[in-house]
């Protein structure tokens, strides 16, 4: 092998980079472990909500403190957190939701709540069609309007030809042109909703949030790993934006109050300023020191100005809407102090209703801490703003005459009058633009603005800030709150259970593979094990480097990759053993084994087919399925490199030192040698057996059916833990009284956990409905919950082993369930088509493609048949959903992997044994690869069995499908794919003759 030095250097550097990237994960975990210790020491009565608050306090306090110094680079906790490997929802807990901005509500708002009969009938018809259609809502509405409108146009003054849209839609415009304008307005509304959500989530305090738009569907995906206060999150992402315009107090008007409040706070904190040294734990002392809390009995005099720096105005030129500033981590403390009754009592009459609100974003202070500004809003008895945000018609980022960024704003007639009065009353003062109780800008008013068209400017305003403010202003006309159409909530305790189960299965799977390779190949197997461990390091290093999200299916993908990556070494070693068997000598056998004419061609073909299925999964999958596909693809790439190059380096080094290197042991010596099975003579028996199984499976599928998961049929599914063994039948009967019909109830893992699935009120939208369904479930289960309160029953905060309640929750609306099923079908048939074309291109005979695809169909049908026959009595979930589709596509990839290796050997034998009968060529090729086929299948099944037994309840159905698929795929590559290829090849030859 050439360039050995370069490969060694690359492998060493890549390994060091991987270790470096993974070190951030270990450092972040260490800080978070300290946060847990701190929270445990502070929380009273082991209260989960208190623990979460104290953990957040600890992490906020160390966010910008250096925790590692490499001399050439220093890292704070935030820096480390940004570089750590992300854990998905199923491993960390939290919420993943898809929200739908109602296009119908947008259209109604744009039409100014039109009373047009044609318009409203078209909306109702579009509602009905949307339940069973993949078209977007605007297309459906447009089609229905065209059917029933007659001569009425969308630009009619009674519909969209309104004064508000007069600059965009003229009264005589054609429907198609109006539709384009409407699409732009809808996109703008969705974009605004997205920006508002992102702004809210940034302030929520969850690390590594993920929020993204899903095409132009009006859907927004929000994933918040680690979120615990689920009620607060849901309110945050579903409530309508509240844009308001308020008058503002200047710094001069409130500074005297601040000085009086400072003295009062000093008095209030006098008795609380001594922080006693903890005697129980040295660790707690260290944490308090890190937080800046005193660990001895020295008294520290605290006051308001310990946490808040007032902006004092000593002259008229220093007047400002900014009244004070504070560190971000002190804002909660400042809020509490300013809301204190004794402090509020100091407010003079003119400040009686003042509201203190923070800026929407922070800035980095001189010492690196995050500083945020405070404003004093002129409140009133009714807490009503001077102007509500719904008066805004349009807002955009623009430039003034000096090319400085500004925000241009247009109001409707009502808003124009209100704005004229507000600006006239505040000339020389300030007004604030407030969204969700955060101040986005508080500019000064130079003169009364009477035209309804306004520019908001600032001396240091950037383009980005102007875009943010214009987005906020447009949020004032946001016509509908986003509703949750799909949600998954996982409690942190369930996430920790998944991590523990994953580590167990991961460790066991690796150990089994390492031992098997040494048992089968001896010293060569040890070299393969080293390459395998390097492969694992590379996979995790890449995931950490690109901030990829590691999910439970992702871990399964890695473990599956471990099983499948052994395949490359097995193919190489088997070819080397063939050379040694033919007395070619060790050096020549190694050269041929690693050559393109030896094992490399089959390895590349097999890996490409699996990679193609991984790509299809990544394109069409969502959430955890994407995680599975990503780790599968990364694993394929790294295993190819380590098997071909790292193993080769080790083998070549051994060959140079020891010419007696063997590729077997006293146990495995002679296995699968001199095999000569006439597979083709047995193909008719195989056809009968496979045909009988498939026919039986199809009968079962059409009679018993398949158990569809909520992501395919819609519904709500709750995983609930109790304190004793439960009867699923009894619980289903009890819940029938509250739900009207019995939900599906099944034991989930242990007998104290139940999975409860119901379609109760799933067609109704709104968070109120979701809350009512959850309350109904609680009331129905109350006889079994003892003294568990509704607050403790809900998912979110960590539950101890003895706590009862909801551990996880999934909701899928029927509309999105149809979309998921459609995407799944596209994924399956798309992968089959791509693989068919690849094999046709690679082997240049359609018979090879037909054989491979027929075997895949065979494997898929048998897996479906097994699930149809056994789902009613298996002690784990066997639902047909997105995870099952991922398993099916993985089976497709594995089956093709196996088949392509065999086809590659048939092609090779055809070229080297041109005088043999084709049937003999096929049989010899099958026999020569039998050792590799059985060895790889055994190793893969060994790995997957470890995951199945120890990998956690939520993944058992997924792994069961893979186990059945791999076993059937091994059989089909020998007895289905190759025989069908042979039979179709004979027909091809007759046609050519």
mmCIF file of N, CA, C and O in Angstrom, residues 6-22 534-535 537-543 545-546 634 637-639 641-642 646:
data_model
loop_
_atom_site.group_PDB
_atom_site.id
_atom_site.type_symbol
_atom_site.label_atom_id
_atom_site.label_comp_id
_atom_site.label_asym_id
_atom_site.label_seq_id
_atom_site.Cartn_x
_atom_site.Cartn_y
_atom_site.Cartn_z
ATOM 1 N N UNK A 6 1.347 8.985 5.087
ATOM 2 C CA UNK A 6 0.278 9.990 5.007
ATOM 3 C C UNK A 6 -0.995 9.487 5.677
ATOM 4 O O UNK A 6 -1.676 10.237 6.393
ATOM 5 N N UNK A 7 -1.307 8.213 5.461
ATOM 6 C CA UNK A 7 -2.511 7.632 6.072
ATOM 7 C C UNK A 7 -2.359 7.579 7.587
ATOM 8 O O UNK A 7 -3.297 7.881 8.329
ATOM 9 N N UNK A 8 -1.155 7.183 8.053
ATOM 10 C CA UNK A 8 -0.908 7.166 9.498
ATOM 11 C C UNK A 8 -1.092 8.558 10.096
ATOM 12 O O UNK A 8 -1.741 8.725 11.135
ATOM 13 N N UNK A 9 -0.521 9.562 9.434
ATOM 14 C CA UNK A 9 -0.618 10.942 9.919
ATOM 15 C C UNK A 9 -2.080 11.398 9.969
ATOM 16 O O UNK A 9 -2.519 11.981 10.960
ATOM 17 N N UNK A 10 -2.816 11.098 8.905
ATOM 18 C CA UNK A 10 -4.225 11.492 8.850
ATOM 19 C C UNK A 10 -5.016 10.823 9.969
ATOM 20 O O UNK A 10 -5.821 11.467 10.650
ATOM 21 N N UNK A 11 -4.782 9.508 10.157
ATOM 22 C CA UNK A 11 -5.519 8.765 11.187
ATOM 23 C C UNK A 11 -5.217 9.316 12.576
ATOM 24 O O UNK A 11 -6.128 9.478 13.404
ATOM 25 N N UNK A 12 -3.940 9.620 12.843
ATOM 26 C CA UNK A 12 -3.547 10.154 14.152
ATOM 27 C C UNK A 12 -4.172 11.531 14.382
ATOM 28 O O UNK A 12 -4.745 11.804 15.441
ATOM 29 N N UNK A 13 -4.086 12.395 13.363
ATOM 30 C CA UNK A 13 -4.642 13.743 13.490
ATOM 31 C C UNK A 13 -6.159 13.694 13.649
ATOM 32 O O UNK A 13 -6.738 14.419 14.474
ATOM 33 N N UNK A 14 -6.803 12.843 12.864
ATOM 34 C CA UNK A 14 -8.247 12.711 12.939
ATOM 35 C C UNK A 14 -8.663 12.189 14.315
ATOM 36 O O UNK A 14 -9.650 12.637 14.906
ATOM 37 N N UNK A 15 -7.887 11.224 14.841
ATOM 38 C CA UNK A 15 -8.173 10.693 16.168
ATOM 39 C C UNK A 15 -8.024 11.742 17.242
ATOM 40 O O UNK A 15 -8.859 11.850 18.152
ATOM 41 N N UNK A 16 -6.956 12.569 17.147
ATOM 42 C CA UNK A 16 -6.739 13.636 18.125
ATOM 43 C C UNK A 16 -7.844 14.685 18.058
ATOM 44 O O UNK A 16 -8.321 15.168 19.086
ATOM 45 N N UNK A 17 -8.240 15.035 16.835
ATOM 46 C CA UNK A 17 -9.332 16.002 16.662
ATOM 47 C C UNK A 17 -10.628 15.451 17.265
ATOM 48 O O UNK A 17 -11.381 16.173 17.923
ATOM 49 N N UNK A 18 -10.876 14.162 17.039
ATOM 50 C CA UNK A 18 -12.083 13.538 17.589
ATOM 51 C C UNK A 18 -12.069 13.575 19.119
ATOM 52 O O UNK A 18 -13.078 13.898 19.758
ATOM 53 N N UNK A 19 -10.919 13.243 19.712
ATOM 54 C CA UNK A 19 -10.799 13.292 21.174
ATOM 55 C C UNK A 19 -10.984 14.718 21.683
ATOM 56 O O UNK A 19 -11.638 14.946 22.714
ATOM 57 N N UNK A 20 -10.401 15.679 20.953
ATOM 58 C CA UNK A 20 -10.528 17.090 21.329
ATOM 59 C C UNK A 20 -11.996 17.519 21.318
ATOM 60 O O UNK A 20 -12.480 18.147 22.256
ATOM 61 N N UNK A 21 -12.712 17.149 20.249
ATOM 62 C CA UNK A 21 -14.122 17.526 20.152
ATOM 63 C C UNK A 21 -14.959 16.853 21.237
ATOM 64 O O UNK A 21 -15.846 17.470 21.824
ATOM 65 N N UNK A 22 -14.659 15.593 21.522
ATOM 66 C CA UNK A 22 -15.431 14.873 22.541
ATOM 67 C C UNK A 22 -15.143 15.391 23.943
ATOM 68 O O UNK A 22 -15.976 15.262 24.843
ATOM 69 N N UNK A 534 -11.230 2.413 16.577
ATOM 70 C CA UNK A 534 -10.903 3.692 15.933
ATOM 71 C C UNK A 534 -12.124 4.226 15.179
ATOM 72 O O UNK A 534 -12.410 5.425 15.191
ATOM 73 N N UNK A 535 -12.835 3.306 14.542
ATOM 74 C CA UNK A 535 -14.052 3.678 13.813
ATOM 75 C C UNK A 535 -15.070 4.334 14.742
ATOM 76 O O UNK A 535 -15.676 5.363 14.408
ATOM 77 N N UNK A 537 -14.479 5.863 17.585
ATOM 78 C CA UNK A 537 -13.947 7.179 17.958
ATOM 79 C C UNK A 537 -14.224 8.197 16.861
ATOM 80 O O UNK A 537 -14.667 9.326 17.135
ATOM 81 N N UNK A 538 -13.999 7.808 15.606
ATOM 82 C CA UNK A 538 -14.241 8.711 14.474
ATOM 83 C C UNK A 538 -15.717 9.099 14.383
ATOM 84 O O UNK A 538 -16.048 10.260 14.134
ATOM 85 N N UNK A 539 -16.612 8.116 14.562
ATOM 86 C CA UNK A 539 -18.055 8.403 14.453
ATOM 87 C C UNK A 539 -18.472 9.441 15.483
ATOM 88 O O UNK A 539 -19.100 10.462 15.150
ATOM 89 N N UNK A 540 -18.107 9.217 16.744
ATOM 90 C CA UNK A 540 -18.499 10.163 17.787
ATOM 91 C C UNK A 540 -17.788 11.504 17.613
ATOM 92 O O UNK A 540 -18.351 12.561 17.909
ATOM 93 N N UNK A 541 -16.550 11.463 17.137
ATOM 94 C CA UNK A 541 -15.814 12.704 16.890
ATOM 95 C C UNK A 541 -16.481 13.552 15.822
ATOM 96 O O UNK A 541 -16.609 14.776 15.965
ATOM 97 N N UNK A 542 -16.932 12.910 14.746
ATOM 98 C CA UNK A 542 -17.622 13.636 13.670
ATOM 99 C C UNK A 542 -18.953 14.195 14.177
ATOM 100 O O UNK A 542 -19.308 15.347 13.895
ATOM 101 N N UNK A 543 -19.702 13.389 14.917
ATOM 102 C CA UNK A 543 -20.984 13.865 15.461
ATOM 103 C C UNK A 543 -20.780 15.092 16.344
ATOM 104 O O UNK A 543 -21.542 16.066 16.271
ATOM 105 N N UNK A 545 -18.143 17.172 16.231
ATOM 106 C CA UNK A 545 -17.585 18.277 15.437
ATOM 107 C C UNK A 545 -18.660 19.070 14.724
ATOM 108 O O UNK A 545 -18.569 20.294 14.599
ATOM 109 N N UNK A 546 -19.676 18.381 14.214
ATOM 110 C CA UNK A 546 -20.720 19.050 13.438
ATOM 111 C C UNK A 546 -21.978 19.332 14.263
ATOM 112 O O UNK A 546 -23.025 19.658 13.715
ATOM 113 N N UNK A 634 -22.619 8.267 8.410
ATOM 114 C CA UNK A 634 -21.279 8.554 8.932
ATOM 115 C C UNK A 634 -20.539 7.259 9.214
ATOM 116 O O UNK A 634 -19.351 7.104 8.895
ATOM 117 N N UNK A 637 -19.125 5.586 6.076
ATOM 118 C CA UNK A 637 -17.922 6.258 5.568
ATOM 119 C C UNK A 637 -16.706 5.935 6.435
ATOM 120 O O UNK A 637 -15.629 5.595 5.911
ATOM 121 N N UNK A 638 -16.865 6.023 7.769
ATOM 122 C CA UNK A 638 -15.711 5.781 8.647
ATOM 123 C C UNK A 638 -15.311 4.310 8.669
ATOM 124 O O UNK A 638 -14.123 3.990 8.743
ATOM 125 N N UNK A 639 -16.303 3.416 8.614
ATOM 126 C CA UNK A 639 -15.968 1.985 8.635
ATOM 127 C C UNK A 639 -15.238 1.581 7.351
ATOM 128 O O UNK A 639 -14.349 0.724 7.379
ATOM 129 N N UNK A 641 -13.215 3.529 5.667
ATOM 130 C CA UNK A 641 -11.838 4.022 5.815
ATOM 131 C C UNK A 641 -11.035 3.143 6.773
ATOM 132 O O UNK A 641 -9.898 2.742 6.466
ATOM 133 N N UNK A 642 -11.612 2.840 7.929
ATOM 134 C CA UNK A 642 -10.849 2.074 8.922
ATOM 135 C C UNK A 642 -10.592 0.640 8.468
ATOM 136 O O UNK A 642 -9.519 0.087 8.719
ATOM 137 N N UNK A 646 -6.878 1.437 7.938
ATOM 138 C CA UNK A 646 -6.300 1.181 9.260
ATOM 139 C C UNK A 646 -5.962 -0.301 9.422
ATOM 140 O O UNK A 646 -4.854 -0.662 9.853
#
